Amino acid sequence: MDAFAISKLILAGFTKHYRLFQSITKEAPEAFAQQHWDKMQKISSMRIDHYDQRVEETITQLKMTVTCSTLNESLWLNIKRQYLDLLTFHPQAELAETFYNSVFCRLFHRRYFNNAFIFVQTTLKNAPALPVEAEYRSYFPVVEGLIPTIRNIVEHIDFKCQFRDLEQDIRNLVKAFIKQAPDTHHHGHMMRFDMLEAPFYRNKAAYIVGRVVSTSGVQPFIIAVLHHHKGGLYIDALLTSSSQMRVIFGFARAYFLVETHAPSAMMRFLNQLMPSKTPAELYNAIGFHKQGKTEFYREFLDHLDTTQDKFTIAPGTLGMVMMVFTLPNFPYVFKVIKDTFSESKPFGRDTVVQRYQLVKNHDRVGRMADTIEYSNVVIPKGRIEPALLTTLMQTISGSMQIEDDVVTIKHLYIERRMTPLNLYLENANDAQLEHAMIDYGHALKEMLHANIFPGDMLLKNFGVTKHMRIVFYDYDEVQYLTDMNFRRMKKPSLEDLYSGADQQSIAPQDVFPEQLYTFVLTNPKLKTVFKNAHPDLLDVDYWLQAQKDVTNKVVKHIYPYPQQQRFKYLDKTIIKESREHK
């Protein structure tokens, strides 16, 4: 088989992957319409595992047609050239590059992982970019008027079920926009709506994403659509704040289910709405986590090339399972599983890997940081602080290899860097402390409702994001809530106290919620704030009910925006301010 045929075989593997990926995604609208929430979760999980299956299929086909035990350099240089020609006008060219990388890197030694043989850097920077217009449709109120135009926007999207009262929803949208973005309010004939054609599905919600273009500039917005408990759809909220939009597309949430023919065009449209989001973050958000991984690695290499930043031990309490280090001017942490764990961790490496994969496939409900997993990452030895290198050799020698002037990490996880909650609280004022502890309680509750038991609930295992949200990031003890046994603390009798008898037998899966107050919240001020805000978390009945809800498939919607943004809370204020505006 010649180079052109081999390049076509690899591209055919990618084409099959993308076609099946989109066919899985196409199941989301029907699942949303039928309120099959467990199916929505299955669709999301299926898409994560799907990529590696297609890569392995392609490798199996390649091995049947070409010798892959050793690298024929001239052949593979030609294969890449031929493959590059095939991508000239390909609508998913950047994803196809990544697929090629995945195939090659599983076949050959890392000494060949350079731009000659793979796409370490994209070849598409100077290629004609797919027009952003490929993914959105424009609407012009000057033609039909503002209200009919908004009606057309919503009706153009096939949600496969009817709105309960669309006319009232439209009135609410107009009023909310006047309240939230008064500086960009104009008559209908002085604005244009650019709307992404496909809705974004996640959990129990659908989102319409777009922007208003007027003489004042561009105003991005997101419209949240939910099912009403009495039947039919309704618009729950309008989000115009850039910070709220970034949280909705944040790293602690499950990937959106959204159909797209030209992912790069959709990514660039979203980037125009949220300029601070990187391509890696946006590709992740719309479900292309392998492309997000590629884009992140390019950002990482660029940071190493353009700075003198050196790896150092990450701030915070040293972990018993993970060795964590960071680049001070790069907003991520690098985590490697230690060779040995302390006796208090009665599990091994395989269990840790499984638990991180559990979180990857699960609904993270905005409270669990996404992880990027890499193998055989090469780091210049000179870019590692001597103290860190010594510590790495003592703790993860089985996961690293030092050759000349480079260090290769065999397996690592990368997460967005946050301020550890315990360190944040040390310098927090009273208002910050209260907000953090209340949100810590909300984080626990939202994870429980998603069938996640975090295991180790110590404050050091939670981080504070730049949006002041509390997010969990230590997964070595994560388990399903339904696998745990929640118990009350036994109250010792007088006879027990005098006899010194064992007052509480404990099995491996036993959990005593009352101990949260005793062992996690040792600071009296933290205890007071937490107990006032979340007394139910100290009661075993709350945990048992959460467990029962999961078993009975009661799915609670976790709102990724503040409650006060919902129309049900804003309505009276909006009506009053709308009258004043007139």
Coordinates of C-alpha atoms in Angstrom, one line a residue:
M1 CA 0.0 0.0 0.0
D2 CA 1.4 3.4 -1.0
A3 CA 1.6 6.6 1.1
F4 CA -1.5 8.1 -0.4
A5 CA -3.6 5.0 0.3
I6 CA -2.4 4.8 3.9
S7 CA -3.1 8.5 4.4
K8 CA -6.7 7.9 3.1
L9 CA -7.0 4.9 5.4
I10 CA -6.2 7.1 8.5
L11 CA -8.5 9.8 7.3
A12 CA -11.3 7.2 6.8
G13 CA -10.8 6.2 10.4
F14 CA -11.2 9.8 11.5
T15 CA -14.3 10.2 9.2
K16 CA -15.9 7.2 10.9
H17 CA -15.1 8.6 14.3
Y18 CA -16.6 12.0 13.6
R19 CA -19.7 10.5 11.9
L20 CA -20.4 8.2 14.9
F21 CA -19.5 11.0 17.4
Q22 CA -22.1 13.3 15.7
S23 CA -24.7 10.4 15.5
I24 CA -24.3 10.0 19.3
T25 CA -24.7 13.7 19.8
K26 CA -27.9 13.7 17.7
E27 CA -29.6 11.6 20.3
A28 CA -29.4 14.5 22.9
P29 CA -32.4 16.5 21.6
E30 CA -34.7 13.5 21.8
A31 CA -33.5 12.6 25.2
F32 CA -34.0 16.1 26.4
A33 CA -37.5 16.3 24.9
Q34 CA -38.4 13.0 26.6
Q35 CA -36.7 14.0 29.8
H36 CA -34.6 10.9 29.8
W37 CA -31.9 12.3 32.1
D38 CA -30.1 9.0 32.6
K39 CA -29.8 8.7 28.8
M40 CA -28.3 12.2 28.6
Q41 CA -25.6 11.1 31.0
K42 CA -25.0 7.9 29.0
I43 CA -24.6 9.9 25.8
S44 CA -22.1 12.2 27.4
S45 CA -20.1 9.2 28.7
M46 CA -20.2 7.3 25.4
R47 CA -18.6 10.2 23.6
I48 CA -15.7 10.3 25.9
D49 CA -14.8 6.6 25.3
H50 CA -15.6 6.7 21.7
Y51 CA -12.4 8.3 20.4
D52 CA -9.9 5.7 21.6
Q53 CA -12.0 2.9 20.1
R54 CA -11.8 4.4 16.7
V55 CA -8.1 5.0 17.0
E56 CA -7.5 1.3 17.9
E57 CA -9.7 0.2 15.0
T58 CA -7.6 2.3 12.6
I59 CA -4.3 0.9 14.0
T60 CA -5.6 -2.6 13.6
Q61 CA -6.4 -1.9 9.9
L62 CA -3.0 -0.3 9.4
K63 CA -1.1 -3.3 10.8
M64 CA -2.9 -5.5 8.3
T65 CA -1.5 -3.4 5.4
V66 CA 1.8 -2.0 6.4
T67 CA 4.7 -3.0 8.7
C68 CA 4.5 -1.0 11.9
S69 CA 7.1 -2.8 14.0
T70 CA 9.7 -0.3 12.9
L71 CA 9.4 3.1 11.5
N72 CA 10.0 3.5 7.7
E73 CA 11.0 7.2 7.9
S74 CA 10.7 8.0 4.2
L75 CA 7.3 6.3 3.9
W76 CA 5.8 8.1 7.0
L77 CA 7.2 11.5 5.9
N78 CA 5.4 11.0 2.7
I79 CA 2.2 9.7 4.4
K80 CA 2.1 12.9 6.4
R81 CA 2.5 15.1 3.3
Q82 CA -0.3 13.2 1.6
Y83 CA -2.5 13.4 4.6
L84 CA -1.9 17.2 4.8
D85 CA -3.1 17.6 1.2
L86 CA -6.3 15.8 2.1
L87 CA -7.0 18.3 4.8
T88 CA -6.7 21.4 2.6
F89 CA -10.5 22.0 2.5
H90 CA -11.6 19.6 5.3
P91 CA -14.2 21.0 7.6
Q92 CA -12.7 19.3 10.6
A93 CA -9.1 19.6 9.6
E94 CA -7.8 20.4 13.1
L95 CA -9.5 17.4 14.6
A96 CA -8.2 15.2 11.8
E97 CA -4.6 16.3 12.6
T98 CA -5.1 15.2 16.2
F99 CA -6.5 11.9 15.1
Y100 CA -3.4 11.3 13.0
N101 CA -1.2 12.2 16.0
S102 CA -3.1 9.6 18.1
V103 CA -2.6 6.8 15.6
F104 CA 1.1 7.6 14.9
C105 CA 2.0 8.0 18.6
R106 CA 0.5 4.6 19.6
L107 CA 2.5 2.9 16.8
F108 CA 6.0 4.4 17.3
H109 CA 8.6 5.5 19.8
R110 CA 8.4 9.0 21.3
R111 CA 11.7 9.9 19.7
Y112 CA 9.7 10.5 16.5
F113 CA 7.2 12.8 18.1
N114 CA 8.3 15.9 16.3
N115 CA 6.9 18.1 13.5
A116 CA 8.5 16.0 10.8
F117 CA 6.2 13.0 11.6
I118 CA 3.2 14.4 13.5
F119 CA 1.4 17.7 14.0
V120 CA 3.1 19.0 17.1
Q121 CA 2.2 22.4 15.8
T122 CA -0.8 22.8 13.6
T123 CA -0.3 23.3 9.9
L124 CA -3.5 25.2 9.7
K125 CA -2.4 28.6 11.0
N126 CA -1.9 30.0 7.5
A127 CA -4.7 28.0 5.9
P128 CA -8.0 29.7 4.9
A129 CA -10.1 29.6 8.1
L130 CA -13.6 28.2 7.9
P131 CA -16.0 31.2 8.1
V132 CA -17.6 31.6 11.5
E133 CA -20.8 32.1 9.6
A134 CA -20.8 28.4 8.9
E135 CA -22.1 27.9 12.4
Y136 CA -24.5 30.8 13.0
R137 CA -27.5 32.4 11.4
S138 CA -28.2 36.2 11.5
Y139 CA -31.6 37.7 12.2
F140 CA -32.6 41.3 11.4
P141 CA -35.4 42.9 13.5
V142 CA -35.7 45.8 10.9
V143 CA -37.5 43.4 8.6
E144 CA -40.2 42.0 10.8
G145 CA -39.8 43.8 14.2
L146 CA -38.2 42.8 17.5
I147 CA -40.7 40.5 19.0
P148 CA -41.4 38.5 15.8
T149 CA -37.6 38.2 15.3
I150 CA -37.1 36.8 18.8
R151 CA -40.0 34.4 18.2
N152 CA -38.4 33.2 14.9
I153 CA -35.1 32.6 16.7
V154 CA -36.6 30.3 19.3
E155 CA -39.0 28.6 16.8
H156 CA -36.1 27.9 14.4
I157 CA -34.6 25.6 17.0
D158 CA -36.3 22.2 17.0
F159 CA -36.5 21.2 20.6
K160 CA -38.9 18.4 19.7
C161 CA -41.5 19.7 22.2
Q162 CA -43.6 22.8 22.6
F163 CA -43.1 25.9 24.9
R164 CA -45.6 26.3 27.6
D165 CA -46.1 30.0 27.0
L166 CA -43.6 31.3 24.5
E167 CA -45.2 34.8 24.2
Q168 CA -44.6 35.4 28.0
D169 CA -41.1 34.0 27.7
I170 CA -40.3 36.5 24.9
R171 CA -41.7 39.4 27.0
N172 CA -39.5 38.3 29.9
L173 CA -36.5 38.1 27.6
V174 CA -37.0 41.7 26.3
K175 CA -37.5 43.0 29.9
A176 CA -34.5 41.1 31.2
F177 CA -32.3 42.4 28.4
I178 CA -33.3 46.0 29.2
K179 CA -32.4 45.4 32.8
Q180 CA -29.1 43.6 32.3
A181 CA -27.7 45.6 29.3
P182 CA -29.3 49.0 29.3
D183 CA -26.3 50.6 27.5
T184 CA -26.8 48.4 24.4
H185 CA -30.6 48.9 24.2
H186 CA -31.7 50.3 20.9
H187 CA -34.7 50.2 18.7
G188 CA -35.1 47.0 16.8
H189 CA -34.0 48.4 13.5
M190 CA -30.6 49.3 15.0
M191 CA -29.5 45.8 15.9
R192 CA -28.8 42.3 14.5
F193 CA -28.9 38.9 16.2
D194 CA -26.2 36.3 15.4
M195 CA -27.3 32.9 16.8
L196 CA -25.5 29.6 16.8
E197 CA -27.9 27.3 15.0
A198 CA -27.5 24.3 17.3
P199 CA -28.7 24.4 20.9
F200 CA -26.2 23.3 23.7
Y201 CA -27.5 20.5 25.8
R202 CA -26.3 19.5 29.3
N203 CA -28.0 17.8 32.2
K204 CA -31.6 18.9 32.3
A205 CA -31.2 22.2 30.3
A206 CA -30.7 23.4 26.8
Y207 CA -29.0 26.7 26.0
I208 CA -29.3 29.1 23.1
V209 CA -26.1 31.0 22.5
G210 CA -25.7 34.2 20.5
R211 CA -24.9 37.9 20.4
V212 CA -26.6 41.2 19.7
V213 CA -24.7 43.4 17.3
S214 CA -25.6 47.1 17.5
T215 CA -24.0 50.5 17.1
S216 CA -22.9 50.2 20.8
G217 CA -20.9 47.1 20.1
V218 CA -21.4 43.4 20.7
Q219 CA -23.4 42.0 23.6
P220 CA -23.1 38.2 24.1
F221 CA -25.9 36.3 25.7
I222 CA -27.1 32.8 26.7
I223 CA -30.7 31.8 27.0
A224 CA -31.5 28.9 29.4
V225 CA -34.4 26.6 28.5
L226 CA -35.9 24.1 30.9
H227 CA -38.9 21.8 31.3
H228 CA -41.8 23.1 33.3
H229 CA -43.0 20.7 36.1
K230 CA -46.5 21.0 34.6
G231 CA -45.4 20.2 31.1
G232 CA -43.9 22.1 28.2
L233 CA -40.7 24.2 27.9
Y234 CA -40.0 27.6 29.3
I235 CA -37.2 30.1 29.3
D236 CA -35.7 30.2 32.7
A237 CA -33.0 32.9 32.5
L238 CA -31.0 35.3 30.3
L239 CA -27.3 35.5 30.9
T240 CA -25.4 38.5 29.6
S241 CA -22.6 38.8 32.2
S242 CA -19.3 37.5 30.7
S243 CA -18.3 36.1 34.1
Q244 CA -21.5 34.1 34.3
M245 CA -21.0 32.8 30.7
R246 CA -17.5 31.7 31.6
V247 CA -18.8 29.7 34.5
I248 CA -21.4 28.0 32.4
F249 CA -18.6 27.0 30.0
G250 CA -16.3 26.3 32.9
F251 CA -13.7 23.6 33.5
A252 CA -15.7 22.0 36.4
R253 CA -18.7 21.1 34.2
A254 CA -19.6 18.3 31.9
Y255 CA -19.0 18.8 28.2
F256 CA -21.9 20.2 26.2
L257 CA -23.8 18.0 23.7
V258 CA -24.0 20.2 20.6
E259 CA -24.0 19.3 16.9
T260 CA -21.4 21.1 14.7
H261 CA -20.2 20.6 11.2
A262 CA -17.2 23.0 11.6
P263 CA -15.9 22.8 15.2
S264 CA -13.2 25.5 14.5
A265 CA -15.8 28.0 13.4
M266 CA -18.0 27.3 16.5
M267 CA -14.9 27.6 18.7
R268 CA -14.0 31.0 17.2
F269 CA -17.5 32.3 17.5
L270 CA -17.5 31.3 21.2
N271 CA -14.1 32.9 21.6
Q272 CA -15.5 36.2 20.3
L273 CA -18.1 36.0 23.1
M274 CA -15.6 34.9 25.8
P275 CA -12.2 36.2 24.8
S276 CA -10.5 35.0 28.0
K277 CA -11.3 31.4 27.2
T278 CA -8.5 29.5 25.4
P279 CA -9.1 27.3 22.4
A280 CA -8.3 24.3 24.6
E281 CA -11.0 25.3 27.1
L282 CA -13.6 25.9 24.4
Y283 CA -12.9 22.7 22.5
N284 CA -13.3 20.9 25.8
A285 CA -16.6 22.7 26.5
I286 CA -18.2 21.6 23.3
G287 CA -17.2 17.9 23.7
F288 CA -13.9 17.7 21.7
H289 CA -11.7 16.9 24.7
K290 CA -9.0 15.2 22.6
Q291 CA -8.7 18.4 20.5
G292 CA -8.7 20.4 23.8
K293 CA -5.8 18.2 24.9
T294 CA -3.9 18.9 21.7
E295 CA -4.5 22.7 22.0
F296 CA -3.5 22.7 25.7
Y297 CA -0.2 20.9 24.9
R298 CA 0.6 23.5 22.3
E299 CA -0.1 26.2 24.9
F300 CA 2.2 24.4 27.3
L301 CA 5.0 24.1 24.7
D302 CA 4.6 27.8 23.8
H303 CA 4.9 28.8 27.5
L304 CA 8.1 26.8 27.9
D305 CA 9.5 28.4 24.7
T306 CA 8.7 32.0 25.6
T307 CA 9.4 32.1 29.4
Q308 CA 12.0 31.0 31.9
D309 CA 9.4 29.6 34.2
K310 CA 10.6 26.6 36.3
F311 CA 8.5 23.8 37.7
T312 CA 8.2 23.9 41.5
I313 CA 6.2 22.2 44.2
A314 CA 2.6 23.4 44.2
P315 CA 1.3 25.5 47.1
G316 CA -0.8 23.6 49.7
T317 CA -0.6 20.5 51.9
L318 CA 1.5 17.7 50.4
G319 CA -0.8 14.9 49.2
M320 CA -0.5 11.3 50.3
V321 CA -1.4 9.9 46.9
M322 CA -0.3 12.5 44.3
M323 CA 2.8 14.5 43.8
V324 CA 1.7 17.9 42.7
F325 CA 3.9 20.6 41.0
T326 CA 3.3 23.7 38.9
L327 CA 4.8 26.4 36.7
P328 CA 4.2 29.6 38.7
N329 CA 3.2 31.6 35.7
F330 CA 1.1 28.9 34.0
P331 CA -2.4 28.5 35.6
Y332 CA -2.3 24.7 35.9
V333 CA -1.0 22.0 38.2
F334 CA 0.6 18.7 37.2
K335 CA -0.2 15.6 39.3
V336 CA 1.6 12.3 39.3
I337 CA 0.6 9.2 41.3
K338 CA 3.2 8.4 43.9
D339 CA 5.0 5.1 44.0
T340 CA 3.8 4.3 47.5
F341 CA 0.9 5.6 49.6
S342 CA 0.6 6.0 53.3
E343 CA -1.1 3.3 55.4
S344 CA -4.2 5.4 55.7
K345 CA -4.8 4.9 51.9
P346 CA -5.7 1.2 51.6
F347 CA -5.7 1.0 47.8
G348 CA -3.3 1.1 44.9
R349 CA -2.4 2.9 41.7
D350 CA -5.1 1.1 39.6
T351 CA -7.8 2.3 42.0
V352 CA -6.6 5.9 41.7
V353 CA -6.6 5.7 37.9
Q354 CA -10.2 4.2 37.9
R355 CA -11.4 7.0 40.2
Y356 CA -10.0 9.7 38.0
Q357 CA -11.7 8.1 35.0
L358 CA -15.0 7.8 37.0
V359 CA -15.0 11.6 37.4
K360 CA -14.0 12.1 33.8
N361 CA -17.1 10.2 32.6
H362 CA -19.4 11.6 35.2
D363 CA -21.5 14.8 35.5
R364 CA -19.2 17.1 37.3
V365 CA -22.0 19.6 38.1
G366 CA -19.7 22.5 38.2
R367 CA -18.0 21.2 41.4
M368 CA -15.2 18.8 40.1
A369 CA -12.3 20.0 38.1
D370 CA -11.7 18.4 34.7
T371 CA -8.4 16.6 34.2
I372 CA -6.2 16.2 31.1
E373 CA -4.4 12.9 31.1
Y374 CA -1.1 12.5 29.3
S375 CA 1.5 9.8 28.8
N376 CA 5.3 10.2 28.2
V377 CA 5.5 13.9 28.7
V378 CA 9.0 15.2 28.1
I379 CA 10.2 18.1 30.3
P380 CA 13.7 19.8 30.0
K381 CA 15.6 18.9 33.2
G382 CA 16.9 22.4 33.5
R383 CA 13.3 23.7 33.8
I384 CA 12.7 21.8 37.1
E385 CA 13.8 23.4 40.4
P386 CA 16.4 21.2 42.1
A387 CA 14.3 20.8 45.2
L388 CA 11.4 19.6 43.2
L389 CA 13.6 17.2 41.1
T390 CA 14.9 15.6 44.3
T391 CA 11.4 15.2 45.7
L392 CA 10.2 13.7 42.4
M393 CA 13.0 11.2 42.5
Q394 CA 12.0 10.2 46.0
T395 CA 8.3 10.0 45.4
I396 CA 7.5 9.1 41.7
S397 CA 10.7 7.4 40.4
G398 CA 8.6 4.6 39.0
S399 CA 6.7 7.1 36.9
M400 CA 9.7 9.0 35.5
Q401 CA 12.8 8.5 33.5
I402 CA 15.8 10.8 33.3
E403 CA 17.9 10.7 30.1
D404 CA 20.6 13.3 29.6
D405 CA 19.0 16.7 29.9
V406 CA 15.3 15.6 29.8
V407 CA 12.8 14.1 32.3
T408 CA 10.0 11.9 30.9
I409 CA 6.9 11.6 33.0
K410 CA 5.2 8.3 32.1
H411 CA 1.7 9.3 33.2
L412 CA 0.3 12.5 34.6
Y413 CA -2.9 14.5 35.1
I414 CA -3.2 18.2 34.6
E415 CA -5.8 20.4 36.2
R416 CA -6.6 24.1 36.4
R417 CA -4.8 25.6 39.3
M418 CA -6.9 26.9 42.2
T419 CA -6.2 28.4 45.6
P420 CA -6.5 25.5 48.1
L421 CA -9.5 26.3 50.3
N422 CA -7.6 25.8 53.6
L423 CA -5.0 28.4 52.5
Y424 CA -7.6 30.8 51.2
L425 CA -9.4 30.7 54.6
E426 CA -6.2 31.6 56.4
N427 CA -6.2 35.1 54.9
A428 CA -10.0 35.6 54.3
N429 CA -11.9 38.3 56.0
D430 CA -15.3 37.5 57.6
A431 CA -17.3 38.1 54.5
Q432 CA -15.0 36.0 52.3
L433 CA -14.9 33.2 55.0
E434 CA -18.7 33.1 55.2
H435 CA -19.1 33.0 51.4
A436 CA -16.5 30.2 51.0
M437 CA -18.0 28.0 53.7
I438 CA -21.5 28.4 52.5
D439 CA -20.4 27.5 48.9
Y440 CA -18.4 24.6 50.3
G441 CA -21.6 23.2 51.7
H442 CA -23.3 23.8 48.3
A443 CA -20.5 22.0 46.6
L444 CA -21.0 18.9 48.8
K445 CA -24.7 18.9 48.2
E446 CA -24.4 19.2 44.5
M447 CA -22.0 16.3 44.3
L448 CA -24.3 14.2 46.4
H449 CA -27.2 14.9 44.1
A450 CA -25.0 13.7 41.2
N451 CA -24.2 10.4 43.0
I452 CA -20.7 11.4 44.0
F453 CA -19.3 10.9 47.5
P454 CA -16.0 12.8 47.6
G455 CA -14.5 10.6 50.3
D456 CA -12.0 12.9 51.9
M457 CA -13.9 16.1 52.6
L458 CA -11.0 18.0 54.2
L459 CA -10.7 21.6 53.1
K460 CA -7.3 21.1 51.5
N461 CA -9.0 19.0 48.8
F462 CA -11.1 21.8 47.6
G463 CA -10.1 24.9 45.7
V464 CA -11.3 28.4 45.2
T465 CA -11.7 29.5 41.6
K466 CA -11.2 33.1 40.3
H467 CA -15.0 33.3 40.2
M468 CA -15.0 32.5 43.9
R469 CA -16.6 29.1 43.5
I470 CA -15.6 26.1 45.6
V471 CA -14.5 23.1 43.4
F472 CA -13.3 19.7 44.5
Y473 CA -10.0 18.4 42.9
D474 CA -8.7 15.4 44.8
Y475 CA -10.3 12.2 43.5
D476 CA -8.3 9.3 45.0
E477 CA -11.2 8.5 47.5
V478 CA -14.1 9.3 45.2
Q479 CA -16.9 6.7 45.1
Y480 CA -20.5 6.6 44.1
L481 CA -22.8 7.8 46.9
T482 CA -25.0 4.8 46.5
D483 CA -22.1 2.5 47.4
M484 CA -21.7 4.1 50.9
N485 CA -23.3 3.2 54.2
F486 CA -24.3 6.3 56.1
R487 CA -24.7 5.8 59.9
R488 CA -25.4 7.7 63.0
M489 CA -22.7 7.9 65.7
K490 CA -23.6 5.6 68.6
K491 CA -24.1 7.4 71.9
P492 CA -22.1 5.5 74.5
S493 CA -23.9 4.3 77.6
L494 CA -22.5 4.8 81.1
E495 CA -21.6 1.1 81.1
D496 CA -19.6 1.5 77.9
L497 CA -17.7 4.5 79.2
Y498 CA -16.6 2.6 82.3
S499 CA -15.9 -0.7 80.5
G500 CA -13.9 0.9 77.7
A501 CA -15.7 -1.3 75.2
D502 CA -15.5 -0.6 71.5
Q503 CA -18.3 1.9 71.1
Q504 CA -18.5 2.0 67.3
S505 CA -17.7 -0.8 64.9
I506 CA -16.7 0.6 61.5
A507 CA -16.8 -1.2 58.1
P508 CA -14.8 0.1 55.1
Q509 CA -17.9 1.9 53.4
D510 CA -19.3 3.4 56.7
V511 CA -19.6 7.1 56.8
F512 CA -20.7 9.2 59.8
P513 CA -21.9 12.7 58.6
E514 CA -21.7 14.0 62.2
Q515 CA -17.9 13.7 62.0
L516 CA -17.8 16.4 59.3
Y517 CA -18.4 18.9 62.1
T518 CA -15.8 17.3 64.3
F519 CA -12.8 16.5 62.1
V520 CA -13.2 18.7 59.0
L521 CA -14.3 21.9 60.6
T522 CA -11.9 22.3 63.5
N523 CA -12.0 26.1 63.5
P524 CA -14.8 27.4 65.7
K525 CA -15.7 30.3 63.3
L526 CA -15.9 27.9 60.4
K527 CA -18.1 25.6 62.4
T528 CA -20.5 28.3 63.3
V529 CA -20.9 29.5 59.7
F530 CA -21.3 26.0 58.3
K531 CA -23.7 24.9 61.0
N532 CA -25.9 27.9 60.4
A533 CA -25.9 27.5 56.6
H534 CA -26.0 23.7 56.3
P535 CA -27.2 22.0 59.4
D536 CA -28.8 19.3 57.2
L537 CA -25.3 18.1 56.2
L538 CA -24.6 17.1 59.8
D539 CA -27.7 14.9 59.9
V540 CA -27.4 11.4 58.5
D541 CA -31.0 11.6 57.2
Y542 CA -30.0 14.1 54.6
W543 CA -27.4 11.8 53.2
L544 CA -29.7 8.8 53.2
Q545 CA -32.4 10.8 51.4
A546 CA -29.8 12.0 48.8
Q547 CA -28.8 8.3 48.3
K548 CA -32.5 7.3 48.0
D549 CA -33.1 10.0 45.4
V550 CA -30.3 8.7 43.3
T551 CA -31.5 5.2 43.6
N552 CA -35.0 6.3 42.5
K553 CA -33.6 8.2 39.6
V554 CA -34.6 11.6 41.0
V555 CA -32.4 14.0 39.0
K556 CA -32.0 17.4 40.6
H557 CA -31.1 20.3 38.2
I558 CA -28.0 22.1 39.3
Y559 CA -28.3 25.7 38.0
P560 CA -25.0 27.0 36.6
Y561 CA -26.0 30.5 37.1
P562 CA -27.2 32.5 40.2
Q563 CA -30.8 32.0 41.4
Q564 CA -31.5 35.7 41.2
Q565 CA -30.9 35.5 37.4
R566 CA -34.0 33.3 37.0
F567 CA -37.1 35.0 35.6
K568 CA -39.2 33.7 38.5
Y569 CA -37.2 35.8 40.9
L570 CA -36.6 38.8 38.6
D571 CA -40.1 39.2 37.2
K572 CA -41.4 41.8 39.6
T573 CA -38.2 43.8 39.5
I574 CA -38.0 43.6 35.7
I575 CA -41.6 44.8 35.3
K576 CA -41.0 47.7 37.6
E577 CA -37.8 48.8 35.9
S578 CA -39.3 48.3 32.4
R579 CA -42.0 50.8 33.3
E580 CA -39.5 53.2 34.6
H581 CA -37.5 52.8 31.4
K582 CA -40.5 53.6 29.2

